[in-house]
mmCIF file of C-alpha atoms in Angstrom:
data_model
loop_
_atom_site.group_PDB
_atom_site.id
_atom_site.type_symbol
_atom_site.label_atom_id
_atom_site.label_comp_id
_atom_site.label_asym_id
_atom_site.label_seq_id
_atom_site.Cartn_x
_atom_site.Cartn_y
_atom_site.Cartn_z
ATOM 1 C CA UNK A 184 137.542 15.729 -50.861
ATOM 2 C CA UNK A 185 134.547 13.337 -51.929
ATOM 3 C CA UNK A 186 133.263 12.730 -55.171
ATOM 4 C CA UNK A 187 129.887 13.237 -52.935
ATOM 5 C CA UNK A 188 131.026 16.134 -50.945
ATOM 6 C CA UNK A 189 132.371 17.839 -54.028
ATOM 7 C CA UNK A 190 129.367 17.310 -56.313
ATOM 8 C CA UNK A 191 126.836 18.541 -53.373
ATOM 9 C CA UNK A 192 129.622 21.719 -52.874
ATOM 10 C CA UNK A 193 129.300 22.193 -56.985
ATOM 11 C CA UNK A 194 125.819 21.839 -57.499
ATOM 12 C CA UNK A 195 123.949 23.057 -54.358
ATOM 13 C CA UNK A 196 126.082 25.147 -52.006
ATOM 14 C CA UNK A 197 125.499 28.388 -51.364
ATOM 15 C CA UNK A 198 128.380 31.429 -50.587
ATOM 16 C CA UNK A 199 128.470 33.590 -48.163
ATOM 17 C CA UNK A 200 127.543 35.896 -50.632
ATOM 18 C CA UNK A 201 124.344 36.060 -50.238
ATOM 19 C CA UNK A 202 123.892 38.665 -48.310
ATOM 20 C CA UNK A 203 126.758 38.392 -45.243
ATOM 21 C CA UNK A 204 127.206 41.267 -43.572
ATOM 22 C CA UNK A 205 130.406 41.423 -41.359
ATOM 23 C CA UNK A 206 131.486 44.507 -39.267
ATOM 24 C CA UNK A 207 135.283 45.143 -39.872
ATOM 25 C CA UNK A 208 137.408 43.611 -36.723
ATOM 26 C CA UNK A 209 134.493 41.631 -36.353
ATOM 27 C CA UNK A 210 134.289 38.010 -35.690
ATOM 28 C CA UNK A 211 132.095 36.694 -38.642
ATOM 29 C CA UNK A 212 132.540 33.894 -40.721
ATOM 30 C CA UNK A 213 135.009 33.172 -43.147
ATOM 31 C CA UNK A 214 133.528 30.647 -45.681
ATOM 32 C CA UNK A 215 129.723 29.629 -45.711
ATOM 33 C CA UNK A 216 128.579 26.283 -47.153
ATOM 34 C CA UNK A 217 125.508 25.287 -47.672
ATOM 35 C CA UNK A 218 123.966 21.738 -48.616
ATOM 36 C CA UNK A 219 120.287 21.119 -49.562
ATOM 37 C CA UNK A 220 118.813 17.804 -49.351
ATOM 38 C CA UNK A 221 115.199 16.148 -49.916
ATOM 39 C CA UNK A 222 114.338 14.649 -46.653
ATOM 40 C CA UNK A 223 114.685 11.017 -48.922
ATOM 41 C CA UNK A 224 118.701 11.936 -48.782
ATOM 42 C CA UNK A 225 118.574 11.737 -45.437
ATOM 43 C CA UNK A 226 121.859 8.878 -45.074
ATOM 44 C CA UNK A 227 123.764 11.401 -48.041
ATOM 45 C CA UNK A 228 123.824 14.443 -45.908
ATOM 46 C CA UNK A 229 124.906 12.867 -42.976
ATOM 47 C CA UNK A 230 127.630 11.553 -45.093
ATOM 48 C CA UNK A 231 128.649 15.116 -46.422
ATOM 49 C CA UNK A 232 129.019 16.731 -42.836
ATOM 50 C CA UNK A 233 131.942 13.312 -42.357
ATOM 51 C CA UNK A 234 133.160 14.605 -45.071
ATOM 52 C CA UNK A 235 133.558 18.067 -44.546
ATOM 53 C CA UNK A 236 135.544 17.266 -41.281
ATOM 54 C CA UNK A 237 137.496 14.228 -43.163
ATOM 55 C CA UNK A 238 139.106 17.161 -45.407
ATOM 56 C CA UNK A 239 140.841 18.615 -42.181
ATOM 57 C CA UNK A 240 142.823 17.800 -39.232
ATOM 58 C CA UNK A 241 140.146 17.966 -36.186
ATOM 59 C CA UNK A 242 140.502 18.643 -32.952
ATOM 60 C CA UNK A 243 138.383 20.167 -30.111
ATOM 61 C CA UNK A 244 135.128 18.066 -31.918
ATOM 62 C CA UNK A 245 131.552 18.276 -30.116
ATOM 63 C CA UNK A 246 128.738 17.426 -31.323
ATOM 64 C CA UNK A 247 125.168 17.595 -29.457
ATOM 65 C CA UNK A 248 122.135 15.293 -30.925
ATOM 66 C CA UNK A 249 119.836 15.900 -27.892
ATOM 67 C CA UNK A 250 119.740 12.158 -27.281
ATOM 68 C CA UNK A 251 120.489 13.057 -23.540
ATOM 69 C CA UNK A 252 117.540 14.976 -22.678
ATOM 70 C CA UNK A 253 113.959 13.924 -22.385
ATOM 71 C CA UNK A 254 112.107 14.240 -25.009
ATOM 72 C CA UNK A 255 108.368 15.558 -24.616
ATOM 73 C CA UNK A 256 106.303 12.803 -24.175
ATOM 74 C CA UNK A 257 102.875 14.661 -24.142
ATOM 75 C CA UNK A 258 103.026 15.601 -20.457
ATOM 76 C CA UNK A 259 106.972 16.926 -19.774
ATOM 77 C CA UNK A 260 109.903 17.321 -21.975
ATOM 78 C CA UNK A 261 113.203 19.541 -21.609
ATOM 79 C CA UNK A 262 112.664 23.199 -23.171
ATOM 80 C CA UNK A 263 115.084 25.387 -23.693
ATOM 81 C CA UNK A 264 118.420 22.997 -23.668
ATOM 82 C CA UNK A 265 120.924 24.430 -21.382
ATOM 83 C CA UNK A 266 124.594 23.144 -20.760
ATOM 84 C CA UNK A 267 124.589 20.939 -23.858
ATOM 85 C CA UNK A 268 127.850 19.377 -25.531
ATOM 86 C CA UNK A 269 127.845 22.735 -27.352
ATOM 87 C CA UNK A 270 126.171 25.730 -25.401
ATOM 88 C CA UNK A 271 122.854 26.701 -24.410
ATOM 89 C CA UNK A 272 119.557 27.074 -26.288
ATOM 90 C CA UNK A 273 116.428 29.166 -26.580
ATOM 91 C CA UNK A 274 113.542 30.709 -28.169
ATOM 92 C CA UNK A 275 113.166 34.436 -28.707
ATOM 93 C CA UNK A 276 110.884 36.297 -30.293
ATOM 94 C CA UNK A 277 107.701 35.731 -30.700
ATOM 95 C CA UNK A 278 106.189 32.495 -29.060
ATOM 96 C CA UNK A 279 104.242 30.330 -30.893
ATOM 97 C CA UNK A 280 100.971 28.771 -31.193
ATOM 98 C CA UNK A 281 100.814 26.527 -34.180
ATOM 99 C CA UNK A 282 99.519 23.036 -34.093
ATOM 100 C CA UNK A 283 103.153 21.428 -33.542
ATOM 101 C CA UNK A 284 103.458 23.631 -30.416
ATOM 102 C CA UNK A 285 103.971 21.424 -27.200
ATOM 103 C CA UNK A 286 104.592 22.594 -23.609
ATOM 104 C CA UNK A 287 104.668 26.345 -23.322
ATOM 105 C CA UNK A 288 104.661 27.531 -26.540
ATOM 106 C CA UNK A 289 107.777 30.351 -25.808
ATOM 107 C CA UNK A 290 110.313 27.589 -25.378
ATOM 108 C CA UNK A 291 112.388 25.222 -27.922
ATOM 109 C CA UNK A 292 111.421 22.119 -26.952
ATOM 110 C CA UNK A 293 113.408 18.144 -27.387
ATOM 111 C CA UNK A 294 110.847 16.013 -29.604
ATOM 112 C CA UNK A 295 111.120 12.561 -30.525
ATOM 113 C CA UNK A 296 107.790 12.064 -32.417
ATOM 114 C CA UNK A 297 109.851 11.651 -35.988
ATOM 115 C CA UNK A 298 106.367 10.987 -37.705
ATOM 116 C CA UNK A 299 104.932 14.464 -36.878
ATOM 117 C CA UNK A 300 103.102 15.537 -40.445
ATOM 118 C CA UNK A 301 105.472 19.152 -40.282
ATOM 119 C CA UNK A 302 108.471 17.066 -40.783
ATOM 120 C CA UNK A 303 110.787 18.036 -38.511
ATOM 121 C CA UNK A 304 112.477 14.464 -37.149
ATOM 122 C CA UNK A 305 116.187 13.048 -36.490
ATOM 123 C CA UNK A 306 118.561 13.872 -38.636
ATOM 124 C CA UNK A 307 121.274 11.314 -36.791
ATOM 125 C CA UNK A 308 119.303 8.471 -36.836
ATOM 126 C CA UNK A 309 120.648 7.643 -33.347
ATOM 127 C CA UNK A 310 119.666 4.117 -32.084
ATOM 128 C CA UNK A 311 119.361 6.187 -28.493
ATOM 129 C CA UNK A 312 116.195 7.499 -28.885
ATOM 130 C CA UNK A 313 115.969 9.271 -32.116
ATOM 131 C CA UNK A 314 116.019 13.188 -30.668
ATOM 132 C CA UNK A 315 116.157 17.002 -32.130
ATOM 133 C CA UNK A 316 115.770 20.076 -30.786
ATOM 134 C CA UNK A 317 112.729 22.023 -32.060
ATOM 135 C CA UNK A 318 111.762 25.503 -32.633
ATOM 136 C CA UNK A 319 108.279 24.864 -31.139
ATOM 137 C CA UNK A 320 106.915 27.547 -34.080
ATOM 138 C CA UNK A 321 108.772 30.372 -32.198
ATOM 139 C CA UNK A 322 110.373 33.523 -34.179
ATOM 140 C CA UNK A 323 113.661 31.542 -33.246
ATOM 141 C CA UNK A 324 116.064 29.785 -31.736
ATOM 142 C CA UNK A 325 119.187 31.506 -30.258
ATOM 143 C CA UNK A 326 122.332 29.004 -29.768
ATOM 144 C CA UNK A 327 125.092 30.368 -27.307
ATOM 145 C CA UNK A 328 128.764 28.936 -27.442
ATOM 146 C CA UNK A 329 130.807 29.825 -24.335
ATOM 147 C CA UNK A 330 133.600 28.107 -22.321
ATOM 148 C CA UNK A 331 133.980 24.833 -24.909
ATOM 149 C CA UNK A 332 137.712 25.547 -25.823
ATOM 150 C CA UNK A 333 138.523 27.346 -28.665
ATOM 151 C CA UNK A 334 136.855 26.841 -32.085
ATOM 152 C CA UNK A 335 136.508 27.782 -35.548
ATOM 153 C CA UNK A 336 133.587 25.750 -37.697
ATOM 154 C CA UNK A 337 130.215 25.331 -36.637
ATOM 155 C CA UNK A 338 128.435 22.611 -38.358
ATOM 156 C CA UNK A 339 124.459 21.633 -38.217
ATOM 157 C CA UNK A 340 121.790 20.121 -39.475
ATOM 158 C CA UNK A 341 118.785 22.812 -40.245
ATOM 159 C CA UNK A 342 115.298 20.521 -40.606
ATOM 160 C CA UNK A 343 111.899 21.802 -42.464
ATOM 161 C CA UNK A 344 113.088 25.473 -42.531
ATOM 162 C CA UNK A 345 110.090 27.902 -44.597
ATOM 163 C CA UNK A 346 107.887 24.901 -45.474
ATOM 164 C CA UNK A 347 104.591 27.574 -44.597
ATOM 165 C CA UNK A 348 106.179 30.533 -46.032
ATOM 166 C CA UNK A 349 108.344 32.453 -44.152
ATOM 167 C CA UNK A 350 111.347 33.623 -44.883
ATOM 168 C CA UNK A 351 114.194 32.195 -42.953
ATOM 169 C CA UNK A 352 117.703 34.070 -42.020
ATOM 170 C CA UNK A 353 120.674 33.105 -40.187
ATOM 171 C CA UNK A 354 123.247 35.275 -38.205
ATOM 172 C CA UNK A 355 126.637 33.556 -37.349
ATOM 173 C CA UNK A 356 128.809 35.847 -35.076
ATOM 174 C CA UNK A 357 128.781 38.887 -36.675
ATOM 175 C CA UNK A 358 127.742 37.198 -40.208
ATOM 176 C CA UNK A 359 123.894 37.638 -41.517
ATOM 177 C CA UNK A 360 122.387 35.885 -44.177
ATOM 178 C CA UNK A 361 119.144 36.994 -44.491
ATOM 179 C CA UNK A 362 116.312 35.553 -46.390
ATOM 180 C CA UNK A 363 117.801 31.942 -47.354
ATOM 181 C CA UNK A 364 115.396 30.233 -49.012
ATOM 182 C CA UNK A 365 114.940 33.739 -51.437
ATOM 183 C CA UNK A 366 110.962 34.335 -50.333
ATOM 184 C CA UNK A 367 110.071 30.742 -51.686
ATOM 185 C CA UNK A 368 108.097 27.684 -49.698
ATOM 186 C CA UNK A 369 110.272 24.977 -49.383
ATOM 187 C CA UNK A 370 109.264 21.324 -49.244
ATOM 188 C CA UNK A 371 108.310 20.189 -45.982
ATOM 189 C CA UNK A 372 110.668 17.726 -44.541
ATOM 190 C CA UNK A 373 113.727 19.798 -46.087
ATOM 191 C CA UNK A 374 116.987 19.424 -44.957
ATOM 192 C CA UNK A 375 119.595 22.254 -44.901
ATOM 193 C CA UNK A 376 123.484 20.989 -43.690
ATOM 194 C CA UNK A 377 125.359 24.453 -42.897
ATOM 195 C CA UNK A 378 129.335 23.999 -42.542
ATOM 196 C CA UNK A 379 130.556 27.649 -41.719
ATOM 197 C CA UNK A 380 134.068 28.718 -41.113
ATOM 198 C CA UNK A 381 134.597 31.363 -38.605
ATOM 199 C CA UNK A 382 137.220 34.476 -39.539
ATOM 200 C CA UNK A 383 139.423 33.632 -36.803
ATOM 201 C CA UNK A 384 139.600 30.520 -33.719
ATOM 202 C CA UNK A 385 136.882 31.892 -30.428
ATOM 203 C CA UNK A 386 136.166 30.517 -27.347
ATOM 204 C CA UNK A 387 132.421 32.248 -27.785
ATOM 205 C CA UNK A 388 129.861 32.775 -30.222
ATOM 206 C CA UNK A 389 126.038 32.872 -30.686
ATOM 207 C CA UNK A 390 124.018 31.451 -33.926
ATOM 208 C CA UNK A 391 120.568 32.936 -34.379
ATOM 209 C CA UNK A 392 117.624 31.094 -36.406
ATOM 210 C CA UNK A 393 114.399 32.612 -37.488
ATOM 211 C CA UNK A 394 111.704 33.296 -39.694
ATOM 212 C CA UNK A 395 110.224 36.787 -40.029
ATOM 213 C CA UNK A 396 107.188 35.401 -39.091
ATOM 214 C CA UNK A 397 106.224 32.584 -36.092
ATOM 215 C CA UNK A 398 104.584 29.404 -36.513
ATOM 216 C CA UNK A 399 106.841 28.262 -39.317
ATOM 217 C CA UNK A 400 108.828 25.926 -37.240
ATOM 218 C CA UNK A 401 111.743 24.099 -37.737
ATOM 219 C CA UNK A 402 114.158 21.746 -35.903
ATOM 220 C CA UNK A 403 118.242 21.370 -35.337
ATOM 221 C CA UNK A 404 120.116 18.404 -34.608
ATOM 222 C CA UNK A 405 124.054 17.045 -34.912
ATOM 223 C CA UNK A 406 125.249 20.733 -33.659
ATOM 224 C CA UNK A 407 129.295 20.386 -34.105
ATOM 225 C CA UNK A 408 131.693 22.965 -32.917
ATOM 226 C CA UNK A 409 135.491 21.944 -33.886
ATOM 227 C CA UNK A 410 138.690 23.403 -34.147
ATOM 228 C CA UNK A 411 139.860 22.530 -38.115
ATOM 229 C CA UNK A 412 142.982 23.186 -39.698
ATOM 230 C CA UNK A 413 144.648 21.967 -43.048
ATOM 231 C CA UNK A 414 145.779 18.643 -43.384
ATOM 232 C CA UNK A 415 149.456 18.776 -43.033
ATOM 233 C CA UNK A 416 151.686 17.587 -45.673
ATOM 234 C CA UNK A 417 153.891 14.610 -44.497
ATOM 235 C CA UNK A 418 157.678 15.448 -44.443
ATOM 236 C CA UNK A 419 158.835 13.124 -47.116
ATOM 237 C CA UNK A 420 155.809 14.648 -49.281
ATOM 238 C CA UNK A 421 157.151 17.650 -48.980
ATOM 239 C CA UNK A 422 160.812 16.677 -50.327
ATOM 240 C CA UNK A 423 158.955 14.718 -53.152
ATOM 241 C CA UNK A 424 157.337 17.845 -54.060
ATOM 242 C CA UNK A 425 160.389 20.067 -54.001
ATOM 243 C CA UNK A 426 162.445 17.985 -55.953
ATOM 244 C CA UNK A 427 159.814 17.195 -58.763
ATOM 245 C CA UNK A 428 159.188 20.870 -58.485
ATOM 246 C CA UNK A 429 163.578 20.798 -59.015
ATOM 247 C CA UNK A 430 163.214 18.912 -61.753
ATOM 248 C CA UNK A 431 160.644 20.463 -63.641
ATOM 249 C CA UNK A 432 163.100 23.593 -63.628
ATOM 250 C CA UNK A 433 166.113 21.876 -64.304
ATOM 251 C CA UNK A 434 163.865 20.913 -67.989
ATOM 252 C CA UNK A 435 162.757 24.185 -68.460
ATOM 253 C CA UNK A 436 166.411 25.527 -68.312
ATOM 254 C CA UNK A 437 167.813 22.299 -70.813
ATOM 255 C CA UNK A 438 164.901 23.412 -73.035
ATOM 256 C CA UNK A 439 165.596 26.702 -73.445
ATOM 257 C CA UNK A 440 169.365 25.873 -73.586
ATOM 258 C CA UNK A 441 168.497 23.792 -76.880
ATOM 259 C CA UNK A 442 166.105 26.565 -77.984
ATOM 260 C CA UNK A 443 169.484 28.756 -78.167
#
């Protein structure tokens, strides 16, 4: 692990503690981190997500930064992502009508306009064409995993979540984590990097993202899905272990020997 990673993990993350709820037999998720970053950090977040998925051996890795749909360009855009590198996408809830609503208002809708004042932007800094997905300042946005292979972390980038007010929750699976930000305005701009761990490998799962209110938008970009698993040991690692571990005991035995 990182001296980055593990400082961020230390200082900032957040357990799944807060407030999971998971039904037994359930699939819900297993380990929750959660990074928090000042939209200046931009460069160190992206660096902790590398990390996260340095600490394990990967496999089954997809990641979707929009860059592949049109963004809306005042007149047309793609709402409502379907077939992406990692599912579908969509609004529910209420629709909204805020000033950073484009298009119709009851879809998510691709953006590229990274200087919008709400500061939602690109959290990949992709040379493509700088994309996110973006709540439009509906309830929230439903993500749907089906059909990708099997998978056990999700991984995401969460921009400007509760920067008017409202408090924003998260359901994983069968996981809810309700009220994240703990009823306080955030700074706009705010960056959120959730690594979650699932209780078991699926080949389907949906991620919900709201406020309890609308017109407090927010954005998403760098959705992962991955299959991770521990790092294995190398065989002649594992003999170097067992006979240090050999000759620790074989010292304990001469020392007590010498005791008597």
């Amino acid at each position: 692990m990182s001296r980055v990673f593990r400082s961020f993990v230390q200082c900032m993350a957040v357990s799944a503690a807060l407030g999971a709820a998971s039904s037994a037999g359930a699939v819900g998720v297993d380990s929750l981190t959660i990074l928090k970053f000042d939209r200046s950090a931009l460069a160190t977040a992206r660096d902790a997500k590398q990390d996260f998925l340095d600490n394990y051996s990967v496999s089954n890795l997809r990641t979707e930064t929009f860059e592949g749909f049109q963004a809306w360009d005042g007149s047309s855009g793609t709402a409502n992502p379907q077939n992406t590198a990692v599912g579908d996408f969509a609004a529910f809830g209420s629709a909204g009508s805020g000033r950073s609503v484009v298009g119709n208002g009851s879809e998510t809708q691709v953006r590229s306009d990274s200087t919008m004042p709400w500061g939602r932007y690109d959290a990949e800094q992709s040379s493509l064409g700088g994309n996110w997905l973006d709540s439009n300042d509906n309830l929230g946005m439903r993500w749907d995993i089906d059909g990708l292979g099997k998978f056990n972390t999700v991984a995401f980038f969460l921009l400007d979540v509760a920067d008017v007010g409202g408090n924003f929750s998260m359901k994983i699976g069968d996981s809810l984590y309700a009220d994240m930000n703990e009823n306080t305005r955030l700074a706009t701009g705010n960056i959120h990097l959730v690594l979650a761990v699932l209780s078991e490998a699926v080949e389907t799962l949906s991620v919900d993202l709201y406020h309890h209110r609308t017109n407090d938008g927010f954005g998403i970009d760098g959705a992962s899905i991955a299959h991770i698993a521990p790092v294995p040991v190398p065989p002649a690692a594992g003999f170097l272990l067992a006979a240090l571990g050999l000759l620790g005991g074989m010292r304990r035995i001469a020392g007590i020997r010498r005791a008597v």
